GROMACS .gro file of C-alpha atoms in nm:
model
  475
    1MET     CA    1   2.379  -1.319  13.919
    2ARG     CA    2   2.203  -1.044  14.084
    3ILE     CA    3   1.831  -1.071  14.064
    4LEU     CA    4   1.540  -0.844  14.146
    5LEU     CA    5   1.252  -1.039  14.273
    6THR     CA    6   0.887  -0.865  14.303
    7GLY     CA    7   0.619  -1.072  14.464
    8ALA     CA    8   0.883  -1.199  14.697
    9SER     CA    9   0.621  -1.216  14.979
   10GLY     CA   10   0.368  -1.405  14.787
   11TYR     CA   11   0.337  -1.777  14.742
   12ILE     CA   12   0.492  -1.829  14.400
   13GLY     CA   13   0.761  -1.560  14.484
   14GLY     CA   14   0.838  -1.706  14.821
   15ASN     CA   15   0.892  -2.040  14.653
   16LEU     CA   16   1.122  -1.904  14.395
   17LEU     CA   17   1.326  -1.707  14.611
   18GLU     CA   18   1.394  -2.034  14.811
   19LYS     CA   19   1.509  -2.197  14.471
   20LEU     CA   20   1.715  -1.901  14.371
   21LYS     CA   21   1.890  -1.784  14.653
   22GLU     CA   22   2.101  -2.124  14.642
   23ASN     CA   23   2.309  -1.971  14.365
   24HIS     CA   24   2.223  -1.611  14.320
   25GLU     CA   25   2.209  -1.277  14.487
   26ILE     CA   26   1.845  -1.197  14.549
   27ILE     CA   27   1.700  -0.840  14.593
   28ALA     CA   28   1.348  -0.932  14.747
   29ILE     CA   29   1.092  -0.659  14.703
   30SER     CA   30   0.795  -0.622  14.928
   31ARG     CA   31   0.544  -0.333  15.008
   32HIS     CA   32   0.607  -0.372  15.369
   33THR     CA   33   0.947  -0.530  15.499
   34ASP     CA   34   0.891  -0.491  15.894
   35ASN     CA   35   0.888  -0.851  15.935
   36LYS     CA   36   1.140  -0.957  15.674
   37GLU     CA   37   1.496  -1.053  15.755
   38ASP     CA   38   1.805  -1.046  15.539
   39GLU     CA   39   1.992  -1.390  15.499
   40GLU     CA   40   2.254  -1.501  15.315
   41ASN     CA   41   2.232  -1.414  14.916
   42VAL     CA   42   1.879  -1.225  15.020
   43THR     CA   43   1.830  -0.865  15.089
   44TRP     CA   44   1.481  -0.733  15.133
   45LYS     CA   45   1.390  -0.374  15.009
   46GLU     CA   46   1.073  -0.193  15.055
   47ALA     CA   47   0.917  -0.054  14.757
   48ASP     CA   48   0.562   0.099  14.631
   49LEU     CA   49   0.569  -0.044  14.272
   50TYR     CA   50   0.319   0.263  14.169
   51SER     CA   51   0.591   0.494  14.244
   52GLN     CA   52   0.880   0.502  13.967
   53ILE     CA   53   1.104   0.659  14.225
   54ASP     CA   54   1.079   0.362  14.447
   55ILE     CA   55   1.130   0.095  14.176
   56GLU     CA   56   1.432   0.287  14.026
   57ASN     CA   57   1.590   0.295  14.380
   58VAL     CA   58   1.573  -0.089  14.416
   59MET     CA   59   1.688  -0.143  14.051
   60GLU     CA   60   2.068  -0.035  14.108
   61ASP     CA   61   2.287  -0.325  13.976
   62ILE     CA   62   2.037  -0.559  13.878
   63ASP     CA   63   2.097  -0.850  13.593
   64ILE     CA   64   1.741  -0.972  13.587
   65ALA     CA   65   1.438  -0.836  13.707
   66VAL     CA   66   1.160  -1.114  13.767
   67TYR     CA   67   0.803  -0.951  13.750
   68LEU     CA   68   0.536  -1.144  13.959
   69VAL     CA   69   0.275  -0.866  14.013
   70HIS     CA   70  -0.110  -0.866  13.980
   71SER     CA   71  -0.317  -0.571  14.126
   72MET     CA   72  -0.618  -0.770  14.180
   73GLN     CA   73  -0.616  -0.683  14.536
   74PRO     CA   74  -0.666  -0.328  14.678
   75SER     CA   75  -0.363  -0.155  14.793
   76SER     CA   76  -0.554   0.174  14.887
   77LYS     CA   77  -0.836   0.218  15.140
   78LEU     CA   78  -1.043   0.335  14.829
   79SER     CA   79  -0.955   0.223  14.463
   80GLN     CA   80  -1.156   0.361  14.182
   81ALA     CA   81  -0.984   0.178  13.919
   82LYS     CA   82  -1.016  -0.137  13.698
   83PHE     CA   83  -0.752  -0.394  13.766
   84ALA     CA   84  -0.631  -0.374  13.398
   85ASP     CA   85  -0.555  -0.007  13.420
   86MET     CA   86  -0.360  -0.042  13.746
   87ASP     CA   87  -0.177  -0.334  13.618
   88ALA     CA   88  -0.079  -0.135  13.323
   89ILE     CA   89   0.075   0.141  13.530
   90LEU     CA   90   0.263  -0.126  13.734
   91ALA     CA   91   0.416  -0.276  13.427
   92ASP     CA   92   0.498   0.034  13.266
   93ASN     CA   93   0.665   0.167  13.587
   94PHE     CA   94   0.867  -0.146  13.598
   95ALA     CA   95   0.957  -0.156  13.259
   96TRP     CA   96   1.062   0.211  13.270
   97ALA     CA   97   1.272   0.190  13.574
   98ALA     CA   98   1.468  -0.126  13.429
   99LYS     CA   99   1.550   0.060  13.117
  100GLN     CA  100   1.673   0.379  13.326
  101LYS     CA  101   1.900   0.119  13.528
  102GLY     CA  102   2.045  -0.065  13.249
  103VAL     CA  103   1.873  -0.401  13.359
  104LYS     CA  104   1.955  -0.666  13.099
  105ARG     CA  105   1.658  -0.874  13.096
  106ILE     CA  106   1.292  -0.906  13.258
  107VAL     CA  107   1.107  -1.216  13.333
  108TYR     CA  108   0.718  -1.219  13.349
  109LEU     CA  109   0.486  -1.499  13.480
  110SER     CA  110   0.190  -1.495  13.302
  111GLY     CA  111  -0.112  -1.710  13.203
  112ILE     CA  112  -0.167  -1.914  12.886
  113ILE     CA  113  -0.314  -1.674  12.621
  114PRO     CA  114  -0.574  -1.856  12.393
  115ASP     CA  115  -0.562  -1.779  12.002
  116ASP     CA  116  -0.893  -1.579  12.010
  117ASP     CA  117  -0.998  -1.265  11.845
  118THR     CA  118  -1.154  -1.163  12.180
  119LEU     CA  119  -1.024  -1.220  12.517
  120SER     CA  120  -1.163  -1.178  12.866
  121GLU     CA  121  -1.067  -0.838  13.064
  122HIS     CA  122  -0.831  -1.073  13.281
  123LEU     CA  123  -0.637  -1.249  12.972
  124ALA     CA  124  -0.628  -0.904  12.783
  125SER     CA  125  -0.473  -0.747  13.059
  126ARG     CA  126  -0.216  -0.997  13.088
  127LEU     CA  127  -0.135  -0.976  12.741
  128GLU     CA  128  -0.130  -0.584  12.750
  129CYS     CA  129   0.135  -0.600  13.057
  130GLU     CA  130   0.359  -0.853  12.844
  131ARG     CA  131   0.344  -0.584  12.549
  132ILE     CA  132   0.415  -0.307  12.790
  133LEU     CA  133   0.701  -0.474  12.963
  134GLY     CA  134   0.858  -0.531  12.629
  135ALA     CA  135   0.808  -0.186  12.494
  136TYR     CA  136   1.137  -0.044  12.627
  137GLY     CA  137   1.391  -0.227  12.449
  138ILE     CA  138   1.485  -0.474  12.731
  139PRO     CA  139   1.411  -0.840  12.628
  140VAL     CA  140   1.123  -0.995  12.807
  141THR     CA  141   1.071  -1.381  12.865
  142THR     CA  142   0.715  -1.409  12.935
  143LEU     CA  143   0.653  -1.775  13.108
  144ARG     CA  144   0.266  -1.835  13.039
  145ALA     CA  145   0.137  -2.096  13.273
  146GLY     CA  146  -0.165  -2.318  13.259
  147LEU     CA  147  -0.382  -2.335  13.588
  148ILE     CA  148  -0.135  -2.327  13.859
  149VAL     CA  149  -0.180  -2.627  14.111
  150GLY     CA  150  -0.055  -2.530  14.464
  151PRO     CA  151  -0.195  -2.508  14.806
  152LYS     CA  152  -0.213  -2.117  14.790
  153GLY     CA  153  -0.255  -1.882  14.506
  154SER     CA  154  -0.593  -1.819  14.315
  155SER     CA  155  -0.728  -2.048  14.062
  156PHE     CA  156  -0.670  -2.415  14.250
  157PRO     CA  157  -0.790  -2.297  14.603
  158ILE     CA  158  -1.110  -2.173  14.438
  159LEU     CA  159  -1.138  -2.507  14.266
  160HIS     CA  160  -1.052  -2.717  14.578
  161ASN     CA  161  -1.288  -2.511  14.819
  162LEU     CA  162  -1.592  -2.592  14.550
  163VAL     CA  163  -1.505  -2.950  14.570
  164LYS     CA  164  -1.464  -2.972  14.948
  165ARG     CA  165  -1.774  -2.789  15.041
  166LEU     CA  166  -2.031  -2.857  14.770
  167PRO     CA  167  -2.231  -3.199  14.803
  168GLY     CA  168  -2.261  -3.182  14.412
  169LEU     CA  169  -2.214  -2.965  14.098
  170LEU     CA  170  -2.425  -2.800  13.842
  171LEU     CA  171  -2.189  -2.760  13.552
  172PRO     CA  172  -2.222  -2.472  13.315
  173SER     CA  173  -2.095  -2.498  12.965
  174TRP     CA  174  -1.761  -2.331  13.069
  175ALA     CA  175  -1.668  -2.668  13.244
  176TYR     CA  176  -1.618  -2.831  12.913
  177ASN     CA  177  -1.349  -2.582  12.819
  178ARG     CA  178  -0.991  -2.699  12.850
  179THR     CA  179  -0.667  -2.594  13.011
  180HIS     CA  180  -0.325  -2.735  13.088
  181PRO     CA  181  -0.296  -2.756  13.487
  182VAL     CA  182   0.079  -2.730  13.601
  183ALA     CA  183   0.222  -2.814  13.936
  184LEU     CA  184   0.343  -2.513  14.120
  185LYS     CA  185   0.701  -2.695  14.179
  186ASP     CA  186   0.699  -2.719  13.793
  187VAL     CA  187   0.635  -2.350  13.752
  188ILE     CA  188   0.889  -2.270  13.999
  189THR     CA  189   1.133  -2.505  13.785
  190GLY     CA  190   1.027  -2.334  13.486
  191LEU     CA  191   1.089  -2.001  13.609
  192THR     CA  192   1.452  -2.089  13.734
  193ARG     CA  193   1.537  -2.229  13.386
  194VAL     CA  194   1.395  -1.922  13.210
  195ILE     CA  195   1.594  -1.686  13.437
  196GLU     CA  196   1.914  -1.892  13.386
  197ARG     CA  197   1.927  -1.921  13.024
  198GLU     CA  198   2.031  -1.684  12.775
  199SER     CA  199   1.789  -1.475  12.559
  200SER     CA  200   1.810  -1.151  12.370
  201ARG     CA  201   1.470  -1.099  12.241
  202ASN     CA  202   1.118  -1.079  12.360
  203GLU     CA  203   0.977  -1.445  12.376
  204SER     CA  204   0.655  -1.625  12.533
  205ILE     CA  205   0.699  -1.967  12.648
  206ASP     CA  206   0.389  -2.197  12.732
  207ILE     CA  207   0.419  -2.427  13.033
  208GLY     CA  208   0.172  -2.699  13.137
  209GLY     CA  209   0.148  -3.039  13.278
  210PRO     CA  210   0.159  -3.346  13.054
  211GLU     CA  211  -0.226  -3.362  13.012
  212GLU     CA  212  -0.464  -3.111  12.876
  213LYS     CA  213  -0.790  -3.142  13.064
  214SER     CA  214  -1.161  -2.995  13.096
  215TYR     CA  215  -1.267  -2.834  13.393
  216ARG     CA  216  -1.509  -3.091  13.465
  217GLN     CA  217  -1.207  -3.332  13.447
  218LEU     CA  218  -1.050  -3.118  13.714
  219PHE     CA  219  -1.333  -3.140  13.944
  220GLU     CA  220  -1.367  -3.506  13.917
  221GLU     CA  221  -0.993  -3.582  13.951
  222THR     CA  222  -0.969  -3.363  14.256
  223ALA     CA  223  -1.248  -3.514  14.430
  224GLU     CA  224  -1.098  -3.857  14.357
  225VAL     CA  225  -0.782  -3.731  14.511
  226MET     CA  226  -0.980  -3.625  14.832
  227GLY     CA  227  -1.185  -3.959  14.824
  228LYS     CA  228  -1.490  -3.779  14.778
  229LYS     CA  229  -1.805  -3.864  14.559
  230LEU     CA  230  -1.930  -3.544  14.381
  231PRO     CA  231  -2.217  -3.578  14.151
  232MET     CA  232  -2.223  -3.355  13.854
  233ILE     CA  233  -2.535  -3.248  13.652
  234ASP     CA  234  -2.492  -3.039  13.334
  235VAL     CA  235  -2.693  -2.716  13.340
  236PRO     CA  236  -2.536  -2.518  13.038
  237ILE     CA  237  -2.760  -2.246  13.039
  238ILE     CA  238  -2.618  -2.114  13.359
  239PRO     CA  239  -2.442  -1.775  13.276
  240ILE     CA  240  -2.091  -1.668  13.363
  241THR     CA  241  -2.242  -1.390  13.577
  242LEU     CA  242  -2.441  -1.629  13.803
  243SER     CA  243  -2.136  -1.844  13.821
  244LYS     CA  244  -1.924  -1.560  13.945
  245LEU     CA  245  -2.156  -1.498  14.242
  246TRP     CA  246  -2.190  -1.850  14.364
  247VAL     CA  247  -1.843  -1.950  14.324
  248SER     CA  248  -1.724  -1.644  14.521
  249LEU     CA  249  -1.981  -1.734  14.788
  250ILE     CA  250  -1.867  -2.094  14.824
  251ALA     CA  251  -1.516  -2.063  14.754
  252GLN     CA  252  -1.492  -1.768  15.006
  253LYS     CA  253  -1.251  -1.563  14.793
  254PRO     CA  254  -1.277  -1.205  14.720
  255LYS     CA  255  -1.484  -1.127  14.410
  256GLU     CA  256  -1.183  -0.908  14.299
  257MET     CA  257  -1.002  -1.230  14.248
  258VAL     CA  258  -1.265  -1.466  14.141
  259TYR     CA  259  -1.478  -1.253  13.895
  260PRO     CA  260  -1.175  -1.183  13.639
  261LEU     CA  261  -1.077  -1.526  13.667
  262LEU     CA  262  -1.416  -1.691  13.590
  263GLU     CA  263  -1.451  -1.488  13.301
  264SER     CA  264  -1.133  -1.631  13.157
  265LEU     CA  265  -1.307  -1.964  13.162
  266SER     CA  266  -1.500  -1.891  12.824
  267HIS     CA  267  -1.167  -1.968  12.668
  268ASN     CA  268  -0.978  -2.279  12.607
  269MET     CA  269  -0.624  -2.208  12.758
  270VAL     CA  270  -0.398  -2.468  12.642
  271MET     CA  271  -0.040  -2.479  12.533
  272ARG     CA  272   0.043  -2.379  12.156
  273ASP     CA  273   0.336  -2.564  11.979
  274GLU     CA  274   0.496  -2.237  11.860
  275ASN     CA  275   0.531  -2.124  12.209
  276CYS     CA  276   0.672  -2.463  12.345
  277VAL     CA  277   1.035  -2.489  12.457
  278GLU     CA  278   1.187  -2.819  12.540
  279GLY     CA  279   1.300  -2.858  12.913
  280ILE     CA  280   1.055  -2.567  13.032
  281SER     CA  281   0.708  -2.622  12.857
  282ASP     CA  282   0.701  -2.978  12.938
  283ALA     CA  283   0.612  -2.991  13.313
  284PRO     CA  284   0.627  -3.346  13.420
  285THR     CA  285   0.392  -3.389  13.713
  286SER     CA  286   0.047  -3.511  13.658
  287PHE     CA  287  -0.268  -3.334  13.758
  288LYS     CA  288  -0.352  -3.586  14.028
  289ASP     CA  289  -0.015  -3.584  14.156
  290SER     CA  290  -0.007  -3.211  14.172
  291VAL     CA  291  -0.317  -3.211  14.350
  292ARG     CA  292  -0.168  -3.462  14.627
  293ILE     CA  293   0.150  -3.223  14.671
  294ALA     CA  294  -0.099  -2.942  14.705
  295LEU     CA  295  -0.304  -3.113  14.968
  296ASP     CA  296  -0.018  -3.240  15.158
  297ASP     CA  297   0.130  -2.903  15.162
  298GLU     CA  298  -0.190  -2.760  15.277
  299ILE     CA  299  -0.168  -2.930  15.603
  300ASP     CA  300   0.132  -2.747  15.724
  301SER     CA  301   0.076  -2.442  15.534
  302SER     CA  302   0.065  -2.246  15.881
  303THR     CA  303   0.435  -2.254  15.835
  304LYS     CA  304   0.442  -2.121  15.497
  305LYS     CA  305   0.368  -1.788  15.342
  306GLY     CA  306   0.045  -1.766  15.118
  307ILE     CA  307  -0.041  -1.495  14.868
  308GLU     CA  308  -0.025  -1.130  15.048
  309ILE     CA  309  -0.407  -1.048  15.014
  310ILE     CA  310  -0.427  -0.702  15.141
  311GLN     CA  311  -0.765  -0.653  15.314
  312LYS     CA  312  -0.914  -0.292  15.330
  313SER     CA  313  -0.914  -0.346  15.698
  314ASP     CA  314  -0.523  -0.379  15.715
  315ILE     CA  315  -0.475  -0.057  15.527
  316GLU     CA  316  -0.392   0.210  15.773
  317LYS     CA  317  -0.426   0.534  15.617
  318ASN     CA  318  -0.740   0.686  15.434
  319ASP     CA  319  -0.565   0.723  15.106
  320VAL     CA  320  -0.747   0.723  14.762
  321LYS     CA  321  -0.609   0.542  14.420
  322SER     CA  322  -0.818   0.637  14.116
  323VAL     CA  323  -0.722   0.545  13.759
  324GLN     CA  324  -0.923   0.624  13.447
  325ARG     CA  325  -0.862   0.501  13.092
  326ILE     CA  326  -0.966   0.777  12.829
  327ARG     CA  327  -0.922   0.801  12.475
  328ILE     CA  328  -0.779   1.125  12.320
  329PRO     CA  329  -0.710   1.232  11.967
  330LYS     CA  330  -0.405   1.087  11.787
  331GLN     CA  331  -0.246   1.439  11.743
  332TRP     CA  332  -0.245   1.508  12.110
  333SER     CA  333   0.057   1.469  12.310
  334ILE     CA  334   0.032   1.412  12.697
  335ASP     CA  335   0.109   1.768  12.759
  336ASP     CA  336  -0.156   1.856  12.545
  337THR     CA  337  -0.396   1.606  12.729
  338ALA     CA  338  -0.298   1.759  13.097
  339ASP     CA  339  -0.329   2.141  12.952
  340TYR     CA  340  -0.657   2.069  12.816
  341TYR     CA  341  -0.807   1.883  13.143
  342VAL     CA  342  -0.706   2.193  13.333
  343ASN     CA  343  -0.856   2.429  13.116
  344TRP     CA  344  -1.165   2.234  13.066
  345LEU     CA  345  -1.233   2.202  13.451
  346SER     CA  346  -1.292   2.567  13.438
  347ARG     CA  347  -1.515   2.572  13.123
  348ILE     CA  348  -1.740   2.290  13.239
  349GLY     CA  349  -1.728   2.412  13.614
  350GLY     CA  350  -1.878   2.744  13.499
  351LYS     CA  351  -1.905   2.975  13.807
  352PHE     CA  352  -1.855   2.656  14.032
  353ILE     CA  353  -1.477   2.552  13.950
  354SER     CA  354  -1.209   2.774  13.869
  355THR     CA  355  -0.843   2.690  13.789
  356ARG     CA  356  -0.540   2.902  13.771
  357VAL     CA  357  -0.190   2.812  13.615
  358LYS     CA  358   0.103   3.009  13.737
  359ASP     CA  359   0.453   2.866  13.643
  360LYS     CA  360   0.456   2.509  13.763
  361GLU     CA  361   0.170   2.554  13.991
  362THR     CA  362  -0.195   2.473  13.922
  363SER     CA  363  -0.472   2.565  14.163
  364ILE     CA  364  -0.815   2.439  14.166
  365ALA     CA  365  -1.080   2.648  14.349
  366LEU     CA  366  -1.441   2.682  14.448
  367PRO     CA  367  -1.632   3.009  14.508
  368LEU     CA  368  -1.727   2.875  14.869
  369PHE     CA  369  -1.370   2.898  14.978
  370LYS     CA  370  -1.106   3.209  14.975
  371SER     CA  371  -0.806   2.945  14.914
  372PRO     CA  372  -0.789   2.671  14.663
  373ILE     CA  373  -0.916   2.322  14.720
  374LEU     CA  374  -0.640   2.180  14.533
  375ILE     CA  375  -0.270   2.263  14.449
  376LEU     CA  376  -0.078   2.087  14.212
  377GLU     CA  377   0.277   2.142  14.123
  378LYS     CA  378   0.418   1.991  13.784
  379SER     CA  379   0.739   1.780  13.809
  380GLU     CA  380   0.975   1.856  13.546
  381GLU     CA  381   1.192   1.602  13.668
  382ARG     CA  382   0.961   1.301  13.664
  383SER     CA  383   0.783   1.403  13.359
  384TYR     CA  384   0.863   1.303  13.030
  385GLU     CA  385   0.684   1.264  12.664
  386ASP     CA  386   0.447   1.000  12.770
  387ARG     CA  387   0.391   1.094  13.127
  388ILE     CA  388   0.331   1.415  13.310
  389LEU     CA  389   0.334   1.420  13.671
  390TYR     CA  390   0.189   1.658  13.919
  391TYR     CA  391   0.253   1.651  14.316
  392ILE     CA  392  -0.052   1.727  14.521
  393LYS     CA  393   0.110   1.999  14.726
  394GLY     CA  394  -0.191   2.109  14.912
  395GLY     CA  395  -0.534   2.273  14.935
  396LYS     CA  396  -0.848   2.282  15.165
  397PHE     CA  397  -0.937   1.910  15.035
  398SER     CA  398  -0.585   1.746  15.056
  399GLN     CA  399  -0.376   1.650  15.371
  400THR     CA  400  -0.026   1.749  15.331
  401ARG     CA  401   0.216   1.482  15.427
  402GLU     CA  402   0.602   1.520  15.514
  403ASP     CA  403   0.657   1.264  15.224
  404GLY     CA  404   0.455   1.455  14.985
  405ARG     CA  405   0.396   1.143  14.768
  406ALA     CA  406   0.023   1.230  14.659
  407ARG     CA  407   0.032   1.275  14.312
  408LEU     CA  408  -0.184   1.319  13.960
  409GLU     CA  409  -0.040   1.188  13.665
  410PHE     CA  410  -0.123   1.144  13.273
  411ARG     CA  411   0.029   0.852  13.099
  412ARG     CA  412   0.019   0.726  12.765
  413VAL     CA  413  -0.073   0.346  12.711
  414LEU     CA  414   0.182   0.184  12.464
  415ASP     CA  415   0.208   0.376  12.138
  416THR     CA  416  -0.174   0.417  12.146
  417ASP     CA  417  -0.424   0.712  12.190
  418GLU     CA  418  -0.546   0.568  12.535
  419VAL     CA  419  -0.404   0.754  12.835
  420LEU     CA  420  -0.428   0.667  13.203
  421ILE     CA  421  -0.527   0.945  13.452
  422ALA     CA  422  -0.422   0.825  13.789
  423ILE     CA  423  -0.440   0.961  14.152
  424HIS     CA  424  -0.206   0.808  14.387
  425GLU     CA  425  -0.173   0.809  14.775
  426TYR     CA  426  -0.440   1.096  14.793
  427GLU     CA  427  -0.543   1.169  15.140
  428PRO     CA  428  -0.876   1.374  15.173
  429THR     CA  429  -0.932   1.617  15.445
  430LEU     CA  430  -1.307   1.548  15.448
  431PRO     CA  431  -1.428   1.298  15.709
  432TRP     CA  432  -1.393   0.948  15.541
  433ILE     CA  433  -1.752   0.860  15.518
  434LEU     CA  434  -1.848   1.197  15.402
  435TYR     CA  435  -1.564   1.199  15.127
  436THR     CA  436  -1.686   0.856  14.997
  437VAL     CA  437  -2.064   0.967  14.924
  438THR     CA  438  -1.951   1.329  14.809
  439GLN     CA  439  -1.626   1.420  14.672
  440ALA     CA  440  -1.519   1.057  14.560
  441LYS     CA  441  -1.833   1.030  14.350
  442ILE     CA  442  -1.817   1.367  14.196
  443HIS     CA  443  -1.456   1.302  14.088
  444LEU     CA  444  -1.548   0.978  13.901
  445LEU     CA  445  -1.841   1.191  13.745
  446VAL     CA  446  -1.581   1.478  13.632
  447MET     CA  447  -1.347   1.177  13.468
  448LYS     CA  448  -1.633   1.039  13.297
  449ALA     CA  449  -1.734   1.346  13.164
  450PHE     CA  450  -1.394   1.449  13.039
  451GLY     CA  451  -1.342   1.108  12.874
  452PHE     CA  452  -1.651   1.149  12.698
  453GLU     CA  453  -1.533   1.480  12.560
  454THR     CA  454  -1.202   1.349  12.452
  455ARG     CA  455  -1.363   1.057  12.273
  456LEU     CA  456  -1.583   1.280  12.094
  457LEU     CA  457  -1.303   1.501  11.987
  458ALA     CA  458  -1.089   1.196  11.888
  459ASN     CA  459  -1.372   1.066  11.668
  460MET     CA  460  -1.430   1.399  11.502
  461LEU     CA  461  -1.064   1.462  11.420
  462ASP     CA  462  -1.019   1.103  11.305
  463SER     CA  463  -1.313   1.149  11.101
  464GLN     CA  464  -1.187   1.475  10.938
  465TYR     CA  465  -0.861   1.321  10.867
  466ALA     CA  466  -0.997   1.028  10.716
  467LYS     CA  467  -1.193   1.258  10.490
  468TYR     CA  468  -0.895   1.436  10.392
  469VAL     CA  469  -0.666   1.126  10.322
  470SER     CA  470  -0.931   0.999  10.074
  471ASN     CA  471  -0.968   1.341   9.904
  472PRO     CA  472  -0.672   1.586   9.997
  473ASN     CA  473  -0.787   1.809   9.742
  474ALA     CA  474  -1.133   1.888   9.881
  475GLU     CA  475  -1.207   2.244  10.058
   0.00000   0.00000   0.00000
């Protein structure tokens, strides 16, 4: 079987790669492959998953595509976007490319989703990605894991660092919410079994260890395995917001990772019977044994690959990613939205901004300059009903590169009235510091203003439609 493995440079992906390559041909995907070498049954390919072209190029002749992707870390020097909106683009790109290339099935690793009416932003994003991946007619199997216990990753290292560095714990109310911790090795086994089983429909499978535990119990048992006394005092009035600050500080993890994870602790994340499959869901390793294995692995972790955390200092070029989610009237197409935006810029800008459309080219100008500040070229080849793409071809405010990858897109979210307006790989000509305090901030204000107007229009048109439905004969 020929398997596409995204996230292959990460900790879970790296471990899964070692398991799968024994019996399958693996196409391992990474944003950078300079230090990667092909081996028997493993071919490394470079792809930016924000680019549909890149994904399509690596999906040739793939049977199963494994999606181990999360955008909680920046991929550009400046990211003006919520992680949920970036995740939505990544999942949509992936599922679209899989559809175009005839992939037979997608396997997605997510987290246990509680049966609650209102989810945290992190869990809501995980569920939205699951739905986006399954929206193109390709069967998707989602393995929903409890807290994964391994020496690298996100959740357990935070827990471990708190136990290791604090003399005691003040426990907020969320410490008594419950989860199903699961050993990393059991997650890898579960993913392998999911990949190798037959399935022709969308399905969600929970996986967790043999014990359901509160977060207080996780702290206690981790301390016990470490041979440490850890006094705990209940302080239920501590809000999640305050918890996020001190956990990020003590755990020494980026706030982009810590904050969303902690917001999810307001839920009980335990397995549900209807999502359990024998031989997959019932992970056998106890929590204490999982911790022992994780701590033993941490000792020689210098020889293993951890999660790829992209620090801003590691990003070489001065590029910008901006993603804004807006609501539009239900009657609008994506083409309508893009056209309205171009005309709206001229209207709202008055004498300060003007736009001009000629054939496929749109130019945006300021009166201070003789030539346009931005030149956009609509790509008919890369546009379709739910996505309109413009390449940024130049202008005084944009660097022009040979690869020509800077782009602006309008994209519908599932079958909804929400649209993502995204800029990718844009490199400004202004000095970086000047750009961040001027053009970058103005762009955000413009997008918020545009989103405010489209929301007002949507509310007005929806109200008029509701009145018509209730009384179609009224004048």
